[in-house]
Short mmCIF file of C-alpha atoms and ligand atoms in Angstrom, two decimals:
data_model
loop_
_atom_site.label_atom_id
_atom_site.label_comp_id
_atom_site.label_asym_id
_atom_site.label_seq_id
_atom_site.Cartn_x
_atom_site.Cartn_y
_atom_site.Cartn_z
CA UNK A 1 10.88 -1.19 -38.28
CA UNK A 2 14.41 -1.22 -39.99
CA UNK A 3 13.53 -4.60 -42.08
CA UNK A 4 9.84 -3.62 -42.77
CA UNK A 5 10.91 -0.13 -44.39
CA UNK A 6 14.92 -1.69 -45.50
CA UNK A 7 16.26 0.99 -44.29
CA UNK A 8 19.93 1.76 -42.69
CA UNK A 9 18.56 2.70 -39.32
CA UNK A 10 15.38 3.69 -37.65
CA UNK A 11 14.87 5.07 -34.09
CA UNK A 12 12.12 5.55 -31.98
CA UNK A 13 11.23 8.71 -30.80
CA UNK A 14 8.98 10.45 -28.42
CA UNK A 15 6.82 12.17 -30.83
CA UNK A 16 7.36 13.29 -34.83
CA UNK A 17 8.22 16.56 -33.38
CA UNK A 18 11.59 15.14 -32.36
CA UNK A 19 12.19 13.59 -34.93
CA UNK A 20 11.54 16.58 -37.53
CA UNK A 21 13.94 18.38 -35.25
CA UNK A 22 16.63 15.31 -35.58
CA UNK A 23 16.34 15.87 -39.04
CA UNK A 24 16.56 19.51 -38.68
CA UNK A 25 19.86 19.01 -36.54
CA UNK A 26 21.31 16.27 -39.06
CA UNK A 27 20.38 18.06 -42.22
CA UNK A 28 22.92 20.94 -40.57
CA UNK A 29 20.78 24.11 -41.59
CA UNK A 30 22.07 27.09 -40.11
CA UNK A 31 20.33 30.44 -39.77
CA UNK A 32 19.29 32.07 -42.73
CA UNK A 33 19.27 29.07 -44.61
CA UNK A 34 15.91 28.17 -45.98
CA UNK A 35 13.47 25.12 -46.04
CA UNK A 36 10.71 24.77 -48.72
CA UNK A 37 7.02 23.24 -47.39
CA UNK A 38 3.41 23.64 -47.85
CA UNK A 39 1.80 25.56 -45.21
CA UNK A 40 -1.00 23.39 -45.14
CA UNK A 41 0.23 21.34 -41.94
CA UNK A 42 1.17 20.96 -38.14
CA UNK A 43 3.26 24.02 -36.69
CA UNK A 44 5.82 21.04 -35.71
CA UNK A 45 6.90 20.94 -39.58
CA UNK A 46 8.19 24.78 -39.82
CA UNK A 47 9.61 24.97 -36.01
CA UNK A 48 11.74 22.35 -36.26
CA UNK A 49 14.13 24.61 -38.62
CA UNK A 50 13.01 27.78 -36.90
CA UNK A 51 14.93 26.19 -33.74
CA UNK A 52 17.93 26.20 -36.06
CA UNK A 53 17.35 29.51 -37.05
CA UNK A 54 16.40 28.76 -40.40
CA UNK A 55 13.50 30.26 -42.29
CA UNK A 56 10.64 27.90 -43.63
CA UNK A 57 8.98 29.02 -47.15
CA UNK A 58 5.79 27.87 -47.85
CA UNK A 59 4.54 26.71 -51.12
CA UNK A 60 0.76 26.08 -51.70
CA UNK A 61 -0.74 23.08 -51.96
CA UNK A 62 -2.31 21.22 -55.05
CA UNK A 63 -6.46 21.53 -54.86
CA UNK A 64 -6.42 17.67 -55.50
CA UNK A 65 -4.62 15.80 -52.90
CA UNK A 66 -3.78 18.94 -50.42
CA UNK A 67 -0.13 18.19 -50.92
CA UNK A 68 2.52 20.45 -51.82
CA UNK A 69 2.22 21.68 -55.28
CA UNK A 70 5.48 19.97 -56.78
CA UNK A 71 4.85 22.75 -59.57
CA UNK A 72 5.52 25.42 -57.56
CA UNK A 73 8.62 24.25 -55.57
CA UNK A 74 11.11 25.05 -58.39
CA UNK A 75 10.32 29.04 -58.09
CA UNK A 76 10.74 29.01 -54.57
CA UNK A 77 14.49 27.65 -54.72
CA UNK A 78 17.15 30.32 -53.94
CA UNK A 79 20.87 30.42 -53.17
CA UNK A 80 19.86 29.73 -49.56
CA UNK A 81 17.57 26.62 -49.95
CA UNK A 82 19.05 23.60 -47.97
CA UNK A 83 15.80 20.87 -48.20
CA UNK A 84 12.72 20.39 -49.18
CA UNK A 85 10.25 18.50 -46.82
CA UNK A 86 7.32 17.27 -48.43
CA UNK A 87 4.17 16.24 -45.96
CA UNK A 88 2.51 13.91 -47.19
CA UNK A 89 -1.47 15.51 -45.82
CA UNK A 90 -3.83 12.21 -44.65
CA UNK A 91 -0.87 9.17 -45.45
CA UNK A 92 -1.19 10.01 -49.57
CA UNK A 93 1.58 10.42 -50.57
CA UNK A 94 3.38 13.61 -52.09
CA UNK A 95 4.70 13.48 -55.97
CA UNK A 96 8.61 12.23 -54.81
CA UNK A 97 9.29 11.49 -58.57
CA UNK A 98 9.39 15.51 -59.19
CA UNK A 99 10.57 16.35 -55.94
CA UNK A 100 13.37 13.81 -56.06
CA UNK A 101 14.60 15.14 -58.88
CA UNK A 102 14.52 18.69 -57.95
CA UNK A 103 16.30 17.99 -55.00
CA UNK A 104 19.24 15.99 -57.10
CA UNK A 105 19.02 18.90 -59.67
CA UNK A 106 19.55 21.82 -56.65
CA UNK A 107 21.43 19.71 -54.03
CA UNK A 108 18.47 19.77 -51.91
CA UNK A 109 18.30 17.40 -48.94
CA UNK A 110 14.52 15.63 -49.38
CA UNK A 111 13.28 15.31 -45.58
CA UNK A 112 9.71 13.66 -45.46
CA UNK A 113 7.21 14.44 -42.71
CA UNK A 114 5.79 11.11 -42.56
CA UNK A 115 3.66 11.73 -39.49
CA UNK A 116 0.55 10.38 -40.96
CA UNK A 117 1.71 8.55 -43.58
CA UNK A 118 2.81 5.30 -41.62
CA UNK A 119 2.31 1.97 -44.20
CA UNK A 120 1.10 3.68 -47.12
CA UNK A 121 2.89 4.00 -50.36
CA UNK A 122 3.88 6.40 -53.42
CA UNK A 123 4.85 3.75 -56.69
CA UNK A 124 4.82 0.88 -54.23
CA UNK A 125 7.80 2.24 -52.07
CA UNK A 126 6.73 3.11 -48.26
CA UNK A 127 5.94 6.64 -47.78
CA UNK A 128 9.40 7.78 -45.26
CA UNK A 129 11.39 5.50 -47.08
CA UNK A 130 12.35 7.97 -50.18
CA UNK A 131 13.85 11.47 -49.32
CA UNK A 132 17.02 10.93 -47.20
CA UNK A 133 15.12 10.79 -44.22
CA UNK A 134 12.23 11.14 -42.44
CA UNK A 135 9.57 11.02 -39.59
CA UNK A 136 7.10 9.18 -38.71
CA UNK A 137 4.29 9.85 -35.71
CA UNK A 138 2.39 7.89 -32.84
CA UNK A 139 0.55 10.37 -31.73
CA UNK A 140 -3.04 9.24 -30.18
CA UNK A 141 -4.50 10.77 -33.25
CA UNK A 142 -2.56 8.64 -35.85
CA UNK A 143 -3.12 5.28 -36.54
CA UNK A 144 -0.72 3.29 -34.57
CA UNK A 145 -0.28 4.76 -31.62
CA UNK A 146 1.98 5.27 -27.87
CA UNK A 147 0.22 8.07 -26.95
CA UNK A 148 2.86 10.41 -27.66
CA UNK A 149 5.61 8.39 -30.00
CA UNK A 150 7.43 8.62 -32.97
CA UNK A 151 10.30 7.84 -35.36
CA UNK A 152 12.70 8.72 -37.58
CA UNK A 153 13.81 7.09 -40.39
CA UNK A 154 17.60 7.05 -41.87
CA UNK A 155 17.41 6.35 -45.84
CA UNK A 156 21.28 7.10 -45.87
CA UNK A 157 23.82 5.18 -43.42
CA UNK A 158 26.71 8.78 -43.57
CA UNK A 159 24.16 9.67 -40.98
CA UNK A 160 23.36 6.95 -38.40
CA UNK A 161 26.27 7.50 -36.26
CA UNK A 162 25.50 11.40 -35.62
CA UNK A 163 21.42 10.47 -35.46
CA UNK A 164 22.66 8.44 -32.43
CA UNK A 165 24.68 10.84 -30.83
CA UNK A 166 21.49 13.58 -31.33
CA UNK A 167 19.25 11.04 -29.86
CA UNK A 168 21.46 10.08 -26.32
CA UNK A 169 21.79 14.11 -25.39
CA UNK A 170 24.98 14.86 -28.15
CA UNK A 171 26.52 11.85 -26.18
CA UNK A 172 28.35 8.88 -27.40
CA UNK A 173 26.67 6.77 -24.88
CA UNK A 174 25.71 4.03 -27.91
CA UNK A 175 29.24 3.55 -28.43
CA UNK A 176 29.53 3.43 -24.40
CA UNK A 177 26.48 0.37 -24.77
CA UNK A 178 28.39 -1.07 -27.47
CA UNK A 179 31.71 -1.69 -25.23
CA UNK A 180 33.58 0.24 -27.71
CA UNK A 181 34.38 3.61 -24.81
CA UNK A 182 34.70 2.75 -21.33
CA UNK A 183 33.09 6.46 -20.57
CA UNK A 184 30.94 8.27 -22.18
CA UNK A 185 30.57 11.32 -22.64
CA UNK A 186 29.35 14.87 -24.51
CA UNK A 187 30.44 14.96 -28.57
CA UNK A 188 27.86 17.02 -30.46
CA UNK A 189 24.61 18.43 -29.89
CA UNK A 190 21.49 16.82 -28.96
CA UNK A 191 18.49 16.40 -26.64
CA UNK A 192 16.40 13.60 -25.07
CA UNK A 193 14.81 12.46 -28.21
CA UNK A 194 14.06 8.63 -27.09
CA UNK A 195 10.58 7.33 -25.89
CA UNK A 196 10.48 5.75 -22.35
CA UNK A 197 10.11 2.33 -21.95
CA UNK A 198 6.69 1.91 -21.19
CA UNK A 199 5.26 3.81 -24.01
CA UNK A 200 7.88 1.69 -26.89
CA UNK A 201 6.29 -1.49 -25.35
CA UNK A 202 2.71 0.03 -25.80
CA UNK A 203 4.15 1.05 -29.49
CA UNK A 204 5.18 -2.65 -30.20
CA UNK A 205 2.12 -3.86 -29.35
CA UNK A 206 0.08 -2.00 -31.59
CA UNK A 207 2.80 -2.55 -34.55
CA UNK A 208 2.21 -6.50 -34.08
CA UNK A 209 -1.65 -5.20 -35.17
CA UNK A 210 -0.66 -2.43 -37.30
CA UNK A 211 -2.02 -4.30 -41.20
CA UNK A 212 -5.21 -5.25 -39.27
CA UNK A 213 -5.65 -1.65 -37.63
CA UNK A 214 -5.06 -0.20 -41.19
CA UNK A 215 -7.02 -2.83 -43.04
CA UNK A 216 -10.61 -1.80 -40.48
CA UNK A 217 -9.66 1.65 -40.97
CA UNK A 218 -9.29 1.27 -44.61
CA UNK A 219 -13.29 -0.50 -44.71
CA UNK A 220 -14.29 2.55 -43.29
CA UNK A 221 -12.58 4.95 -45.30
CA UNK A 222 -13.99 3.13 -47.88
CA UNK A 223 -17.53 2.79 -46.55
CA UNK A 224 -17.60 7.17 -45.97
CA UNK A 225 -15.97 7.38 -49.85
CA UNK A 226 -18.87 5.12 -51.63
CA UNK A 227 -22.02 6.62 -49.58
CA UNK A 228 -21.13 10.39 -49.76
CA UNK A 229 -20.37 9.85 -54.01
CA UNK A 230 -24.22 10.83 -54.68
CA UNK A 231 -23.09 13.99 -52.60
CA UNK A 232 -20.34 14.70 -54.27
CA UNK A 233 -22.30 13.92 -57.77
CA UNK A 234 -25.21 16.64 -56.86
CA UNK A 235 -22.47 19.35 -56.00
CA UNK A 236 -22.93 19.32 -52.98
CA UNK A 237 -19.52 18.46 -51.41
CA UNK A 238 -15.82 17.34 -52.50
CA UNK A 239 -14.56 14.10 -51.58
CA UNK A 240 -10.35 13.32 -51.27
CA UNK A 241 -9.11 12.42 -55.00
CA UNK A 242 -6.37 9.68 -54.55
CA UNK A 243 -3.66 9.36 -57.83
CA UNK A 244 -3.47 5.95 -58.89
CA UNK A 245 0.24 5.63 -58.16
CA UNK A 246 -0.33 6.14 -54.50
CA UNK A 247 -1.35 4.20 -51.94
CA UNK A 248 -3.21 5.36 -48.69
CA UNK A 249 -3.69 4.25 -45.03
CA UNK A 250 -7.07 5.71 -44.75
CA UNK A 251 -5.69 7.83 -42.07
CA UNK A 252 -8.41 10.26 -42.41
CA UNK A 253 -11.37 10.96 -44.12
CA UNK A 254 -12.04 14.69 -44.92
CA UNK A 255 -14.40 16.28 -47.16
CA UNK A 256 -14.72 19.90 -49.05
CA UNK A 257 -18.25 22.00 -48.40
CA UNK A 258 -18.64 24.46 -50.57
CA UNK A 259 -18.12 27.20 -48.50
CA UNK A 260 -17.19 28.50 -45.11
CA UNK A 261 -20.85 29.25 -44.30
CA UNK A 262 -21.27 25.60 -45.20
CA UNK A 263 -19.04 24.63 -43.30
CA UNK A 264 -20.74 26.12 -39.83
CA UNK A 265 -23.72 24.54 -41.09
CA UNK A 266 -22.63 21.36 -41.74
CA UNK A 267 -20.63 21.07 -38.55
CA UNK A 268 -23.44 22.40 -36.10
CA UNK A 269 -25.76 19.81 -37.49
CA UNK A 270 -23.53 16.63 -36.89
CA UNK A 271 -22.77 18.23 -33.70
CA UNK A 272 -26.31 18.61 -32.73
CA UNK A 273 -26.36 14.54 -33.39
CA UNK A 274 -23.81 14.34 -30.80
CA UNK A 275 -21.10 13.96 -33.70
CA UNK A 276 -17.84 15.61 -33.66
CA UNK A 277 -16.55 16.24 -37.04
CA UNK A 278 -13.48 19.10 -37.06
CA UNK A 279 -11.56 21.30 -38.93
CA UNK A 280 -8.11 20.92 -39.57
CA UNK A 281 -4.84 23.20 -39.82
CA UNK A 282 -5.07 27.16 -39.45
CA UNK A 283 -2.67 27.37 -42.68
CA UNK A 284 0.68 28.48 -41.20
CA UNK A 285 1.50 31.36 -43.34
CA UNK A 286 -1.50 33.13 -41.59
CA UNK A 287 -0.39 32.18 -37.86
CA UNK A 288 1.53 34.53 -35.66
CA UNK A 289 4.77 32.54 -35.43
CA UNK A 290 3.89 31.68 -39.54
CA UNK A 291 4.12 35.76 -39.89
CA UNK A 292 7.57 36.04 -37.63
CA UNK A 293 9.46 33.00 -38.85
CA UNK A 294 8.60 32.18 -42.34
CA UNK A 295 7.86 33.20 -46.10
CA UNK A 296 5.50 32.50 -48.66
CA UNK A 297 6.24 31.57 -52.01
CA UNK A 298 3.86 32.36 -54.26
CA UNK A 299 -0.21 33.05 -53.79
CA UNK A 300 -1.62 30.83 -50.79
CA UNK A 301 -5.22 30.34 -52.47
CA UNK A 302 -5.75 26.40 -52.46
CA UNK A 303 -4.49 26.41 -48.61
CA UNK A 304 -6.74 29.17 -47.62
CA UNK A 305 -9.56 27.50 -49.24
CA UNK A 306 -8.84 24.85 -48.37
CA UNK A 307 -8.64 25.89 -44.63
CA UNK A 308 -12.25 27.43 -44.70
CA UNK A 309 -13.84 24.30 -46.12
CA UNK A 310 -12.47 21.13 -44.82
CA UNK A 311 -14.38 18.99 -42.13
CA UNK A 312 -12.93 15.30 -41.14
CA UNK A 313 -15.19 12.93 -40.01
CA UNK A 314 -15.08 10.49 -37.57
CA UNK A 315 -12.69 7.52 -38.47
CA UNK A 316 -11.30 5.61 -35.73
CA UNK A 317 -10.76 1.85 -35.35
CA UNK A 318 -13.32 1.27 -32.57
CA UNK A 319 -15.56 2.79 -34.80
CA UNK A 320 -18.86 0.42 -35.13
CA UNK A 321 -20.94 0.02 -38.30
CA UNK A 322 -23.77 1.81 -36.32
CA UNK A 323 -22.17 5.39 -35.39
CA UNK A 324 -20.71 5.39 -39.32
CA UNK A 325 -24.75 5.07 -40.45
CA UNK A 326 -25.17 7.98 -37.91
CA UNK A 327 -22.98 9.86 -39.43
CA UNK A 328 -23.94 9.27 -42.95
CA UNK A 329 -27.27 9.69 -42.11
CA UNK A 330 -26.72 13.40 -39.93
CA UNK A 331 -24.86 14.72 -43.56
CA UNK A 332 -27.17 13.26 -45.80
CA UNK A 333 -30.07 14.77 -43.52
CA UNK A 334 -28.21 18.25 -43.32
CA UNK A 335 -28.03 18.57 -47.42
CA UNK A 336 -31.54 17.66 -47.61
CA UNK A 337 -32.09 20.48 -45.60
CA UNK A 338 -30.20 23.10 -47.17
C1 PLP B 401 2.02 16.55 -40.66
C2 PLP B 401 2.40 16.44 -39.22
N1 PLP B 401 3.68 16.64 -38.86
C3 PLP B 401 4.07 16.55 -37.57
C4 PLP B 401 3.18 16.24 -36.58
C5 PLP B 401 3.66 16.15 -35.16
O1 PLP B 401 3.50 14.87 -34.65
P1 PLP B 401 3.68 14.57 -33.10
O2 PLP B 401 2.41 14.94 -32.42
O3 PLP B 401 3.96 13.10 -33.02
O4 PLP B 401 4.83 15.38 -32.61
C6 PLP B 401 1.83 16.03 -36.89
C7 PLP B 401 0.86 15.73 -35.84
O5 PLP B 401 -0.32 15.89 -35.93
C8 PLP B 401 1.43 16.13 -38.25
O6 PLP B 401 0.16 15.93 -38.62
#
């Protein structure tokens, strides 16, 4: 992974969790200190910090590619900000240019949650290879996958040594493997962040296939995009806007209904086809831990619309050309009817 991404180090790790809370660990926030994110993503993005006692603070999202609003991150800054950690929502990537330079301007640390952003691109760099570090998932729902899996990715050597030492338990065991201690024994903190063996053979597997797993999910992402345009045309629903400078992995395909109501609607038909199509995040600022733990920034509109009207659709690689034309055909039917 190190010489497809050129970066200083990358380790495995048992899920994206982990390796959010590596970076949490590494980027040494203490309580009180505060991380700015969208709240338009998985809980594991916020509680990561919260285990460090920091405070997250969300910033809405932009209505066009449901990433953090860039625009809005500068306003959210305080004496107390430590890092920004852009998620980059469906593998397209956030704007880095803006929040690069934010981060340089405010001595921010840039840590990217990667998890579902694995081989795509922002200005032909790899998504997890721009902040100073980031994380990347395997989760059966991505698209490589161990089951559970993960990693996290080092942009800066100053902080391979202590990413080790957080990975082994807060041990120096590396060194121990290295010859270079004949004991080994507890330095910092740490936990058991590594995946087992069986599951990082799985993992290699599937990145020997990972172009062609992206490349079948990509003609299908494609294939949903072209056939729902008349959709989108009549007003009827919104389809994901990509920027030109980024590239995607067609890690999922979502679209906007109209309205909540729609949204039942929409999702009881497919399902009465025998088609699961799903919602996605319950925006965190809303959630009970959201409410104890965190801060908004700013009004949370786009997210809660956002929230209310989003349905994914079935994209997986074993996906034949047959269920898609189900599928096309159940949401054509259902607007027909409406
Ligand atoms: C944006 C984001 N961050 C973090 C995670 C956590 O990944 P994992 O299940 O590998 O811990 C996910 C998983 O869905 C995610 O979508």
């Amino acid at each position: 992974m190190q010489n497809t991404f050129g970066v200083p180090l990358s380790l495995l790790t048992h899920s994206a969790t982990a390796a959010i809370e590596m970076m949490a660990i590494l980027s040494r926030v203490a309580p009180g200190d505060e991380v700015i994110m969208p709240n338009y993503t998985f809980v594991s993005t916020a509680n990561a910090f919260v285990l460090r006692g920091a405070v997250p603070v969300f910033v809405d999202v932009r209505s066009d590619t449901l990433n953090i609003n860039e625009r809005h991150i500068e306003r959210a800054i305080t004496k107390k900000t430590k890092a920004i950690v852009p998620v980059h929502y469906a593998g397209v990537g956030c704007e880095m240019d803006v929040i690069g330079t934010l981060a340089k301007k405010n001595k921010l640390l840039v840590l990217e949650d990667a998890a579902q952003g694995f081989l795509a691109t922002y200005r032909d760099k790899y998504l997890g290879t721009i902040g100073d570090m980031s994380a990347f998932s395997f989760h059966e729902t991505k698209n490589i996958i161990s089951g559970e899996g993960g990693a996290l990715l080092l942009n800066k050597s100053k902080y391979s040594e202590r990413a080790k030492i957080i990975w082994e338990k807060g041990t120096n065991r590396n060194k121990f493997f290295l010859g270079l201690v004949d004991k080994y024994t507890w330095v910092d903190i740490g936990s058991s962040y590594l995946p087992g063996e069986i599951t990082a053979a799985f993992l290699m597997a599937q990145l020997d296939k990972a172009v062609q797993i992206n490349k079948k999910r990509m003609s299908l992402w494609n294939r949903y995009h072209k056939e729902l345009k008349d959709l989108e045309k009549n007003g009827h629903l919104r389809r994901p806007i990509m920027p030109d400078h980024v590239k995607h992995n067609a890690h999922l395909y979502y679209v906007l209904t109209n309205s909540a109501k729609e949204r039942i609607g929409f999702m009881n038909s497919l399902k009465e086809r025998g088609i699961l199509a799903v919602t996605h995040y319950v925006p965190l600022h809303s959630s009970p831990g959201g409410r104890k733990f965190c801060r908004t920034s700013g009004s949370m509109n786009v997210t809660n619309r956002v929230a209310d009207t989003l349905v994914r659709l079935p994209l997986f690689y074993d996906l034949t050309s047959r269920e898609q034309s189900e599928v096309l055909q159940a949401i054509h039917d259902y607007y027909k009817r409406i």
